[in-house]
Coordinates of C-alpha atoms in Angstrom, one line a residue:
M292 CA -0.4 25.8 3.5
H293 CA 3.0 24.1 3.7
L294 CA 3.0 20.4 2.8
N295 CA 4.2 19.4 6.2
I296 CA 1.3 21.1 7.8
Q297 CA -1.1 19.4 5.4
K298 CA 0.4 16.0 6.3
E299 CA 0.0 16.8 10.0
Q300 CA -3.6 17.8 9.6
F301 CA -4.4 14.8 7.4
S302 CA -2.8 12.4 10.0
I303 CA -4.9 14.0 12.8
A304 CA -8.0 13.6 10.6
Y305 CA -7.1 9.9 10.1
I306 CA -6.7 9.3 13.8
R307 CA -10.0 11.0 14.5
A308 CA -11.8 8.8 11.9
V309 CA -10.3 5.6 13.4
A310 CA -11.1 6.7 16.9
A311 CA -14.7 7.6 16.0
V312 CA -15.3 4.2 14.5
A313 CA -13.8 2.6 17.6
G314 CA -15.8 4.7 20.0
V315 CA -12.8 6.4 21.5
K316 CA -12.3 10.1 22.5
V317 CA -9.5 12.1 21.0
A318 CA -7.7 14.9 22.8
H319 CA -5.0 17.0 21.2
A320 CA -1.9 17.8 23.3
E321 CA -1.4 21.5 23.6
V322 CA 2.3 21.0 24.3
D323 CA 4.3 18.3 22.6
D324 CA 7.4 18.2 24.8
D325 CA 7.1 14.5 25.5
S326 CA 6.5 13.1 22.0
V327 CA 2.7 12.8 22.5
D328 CA 0.5 14.5 19.8
V329 CA -2.9 13.0 20.7
M330 CA -4.3 11.1 23.7
L331 CA -7.0 8.5 23.1
E332 CA -9.4 7.5 25.9
R333 CA -12.4 5.2 26.1
S334 CA -15.2 5.7 28.7
G335 CA -16.1 2.9 31.1
G336 CA -14.1 0.2 32.8
V337 CA -10.8 1.6 33.9
A338 CA -11.1 4.4 31.3
P339 CA -8.2 3.1 29.2
K340 CA -5.8 5.6 27.7
L341 CA -3.3 5.5 24.9
D342 CA -0.9 8.2 23.9
I343 CA 0.0 8.6 20.2
Q344 CA 3.0 10.2 18.5
L345 CA 1.9 10.9 14.9
K346 CA 4.1 11.0 11.8
C347 CA 3.0 11.3 8.2
T348 CA 5.3 10.7 5.3
S349 CA 4.9 10.5 1.6
G350 CA 7.6 8.0 1.0
E351 CA 7.2 5.0 -1.3
L352 CA 5.7 1.9 0.2
P353 CA 6.4 -1.5 -1.2
E354 CA 4.3 -2.2 -4.3
N355 CA 2.1 -4.6 -2.4
V356 CA 1.7 -3.4 1.2
A357 CA -0.3 -6.5 2.1
A358 CA 2.7 -8.7 1.3
A359 CA 5.3 -6.5 3.1
H360 CA 6.6 -7.9 6.3
N361 CA 7.9 -4.6 7.7
V362 CA 8.1 -1.0 6.7
N363 CA 11.0 1.1 8.0
F364 CA 10.7 4.7 9.3
T365 CA 13.5 7.0 10.5
L366 CA 12.5 8.6 13.8
K367 CA 14.3 11.5 15.4
L368 CA 16.4 10.5 18.4
K369 CA 14.3 12.6 20.9
N370 CA 11.1 10.9 19.8
Y371 CA 12.8 7.5 20.0
E372 CA 14.0 8.2 23.6
D373 CA 10.6 9.6 24.7
L374 CA 8.7 6.6 23.2
S375 CA 11.1 3.9 24.5
R376 CA 10.5 4.9 28.1
V377 CA 8.0 2.8 29.9
T378 CA 5.1 5.1 31.0
L379 CA 1.9 4.6 32.9
A380 CA -0.2 5.2 29.8
P381 CA 1.1 3.2 26.9
R382 CA 2.5 5.1 23.9
W383 CA 2.4 4.2 20.2
L384 CA 4.1 5.6 17.3
V385 CA 1.6 5.8 14.4
V386 CA 3.1 6.4 11.0
L387 CA 0.7 7.3 8.1
W388 CA 1.9 7.0 4.5
V389 CA 0.3 9.1 1.8
P390 CA 0.9 9.6 -1.9
E391 CA 3.3 12.3 -2.9
L392 CA 0.7 14.9 -4.0
P393 CA -2.1 16.0 -1.6
E394 CA -4.7 15.9 -4.4
N395 CA -4.1 12.1 -4.5
W396 CA -4.7 11.6 -0.7
M397 CA -8.4 11.0 -1.1
N398 CA -11.0 10.2 -3.8
V399 CA -14.4 11.6 -3.3
M400 CA -17.2 9.9 -5.3
P401 CA -21.0 10.1 -5.1
A402 CA -21.4 7.0 -3.0
E403 CA -18.1 6.9 -1.0
T404 CA -14.9 8.6 0.0
I405 CA -11.7 6.7 -0.2
L406 CA -8.7 7.8 1.8
K407 CA -5.4 6.9 0.0
C408 CA -3.2 6.2 2.9
H409 CA -1.9 3.4 5.1
A410 CA -1.1 3.6 8.8
R411 CA 0.9 1.3 11.1
W412 CA 1.7 1.5 14.8
L413 CA 4.6 0.5 17.0
S414 CA 5.1 0.4 20.7
L415 CA 8.7 1.3 21.5
A416 CA 8.3 0.8 25.3
G417 CA 11.4 -0.9 26.6
F418 CA 13.4 -0.6 23.4
P419 CA 17.2 -0.4 24.1
E420 CA 19.1 2.8 24.4
T421 CA 21.0 3.8 21.3
D422 CA 24.4 5.3 20.5
N423 CA 22.9 7.1 17.5
E424 CA 23.1 10.9 17.7
T425 CA 20.3 12.2 15.5
S426 CA 17.9 9.4 14.5
V427 CA 16.9 5.8 14.8
K428 CA 15.4 3.5 12.1
V429 CA 12.5 1.6 13.4
S430 CA 10.6 -1.2 11.7
L431 CA 6.8 -1.3 11.7
P432 CA 5.5 -4.8 11.4
H433 CA 3.0 -5.9 8.7
S434 CA 0.6 -7.0 11.4
N435 CA 0.5 -3.6 13.1
V436 CA -2.1 -1.8 10.9
F437 CA -3.6 1.1 12.8
D438 CA -7.3 0.7 12.3
P439 CA -10.4 0.6 14.5
A440 CA -9.9 -3.1 15.2
A441 CA -6.3 -2.6 16.5
L442 CA -7.4 0.4 18.6
T443 CA -10.3 -1.5 20.1
A444 CA -8.1 -4.5 20.9
K445 CA -5.6 -2.3 22.6
M446 CA -8.3 -0.5 24.6
D447 CA -9.7 -3.9 25.6
E448 CA -6.3 -5.1 26.7
I449 CA -5.6 -2.0 28.8
D450 CA -9.2 -2.2 30.3
G451 CA -8.6 -5.8 31.2
G452 CA -5.5 -5.0 33.1
L453 CA -3.2 -6.8 30.7
Q454 CA 0.3 -5.8 29.8
L455 CA 0.3 -2.1 28.8
I456 CA 3.0 -2.3 26.1

C-alpha cells in the first residue's frame, strides 16, 4: 500500500476512535468535492453535525508538543477556500502528525495499545481570501487538540445553538 493511503487510513481510524469515545457517529463522504472527508453527528437535541477535512503528515513536530504554541501546516488553496466559507454545518480541518515510518505509528503491548500520533483542529470559517495561487500556511493552536473532550465540547456548543464556528 502506498504511504499516502496508509496515512489516510490511519487518520480515518483515529477520527473513528475519537468519535467512538465521544459517542458520535461517523459517515465517510463518498465524494470529496467540497473538502469534507467525514461527517460527524450526535443523536438527540438538534442532532449536531460537524464536517471534517482530514490531513495526515509525517513531518517533525516540535520536540515538546505540549510546550508548542502553534504548529504550522501548508494547506492546498482549494481546501483553504472550501474551509474558509461559512457553511450551515461547521467545518474543521483536522491534521494528524505521525512518525516517519508506519511501524512506529502504534505500539501494541499485552495490556494496552498506544497510538503514536498527535491531532489538532482548526476552524477556518471566515478566514480572509488570499492572493496565494497554490497553498496557504495555517497555524493550528496548541489548545486545539482533537480529542474526545474537544469533539464533545463542539457538539454541545452546536446543540446549544451557540456560534457554529
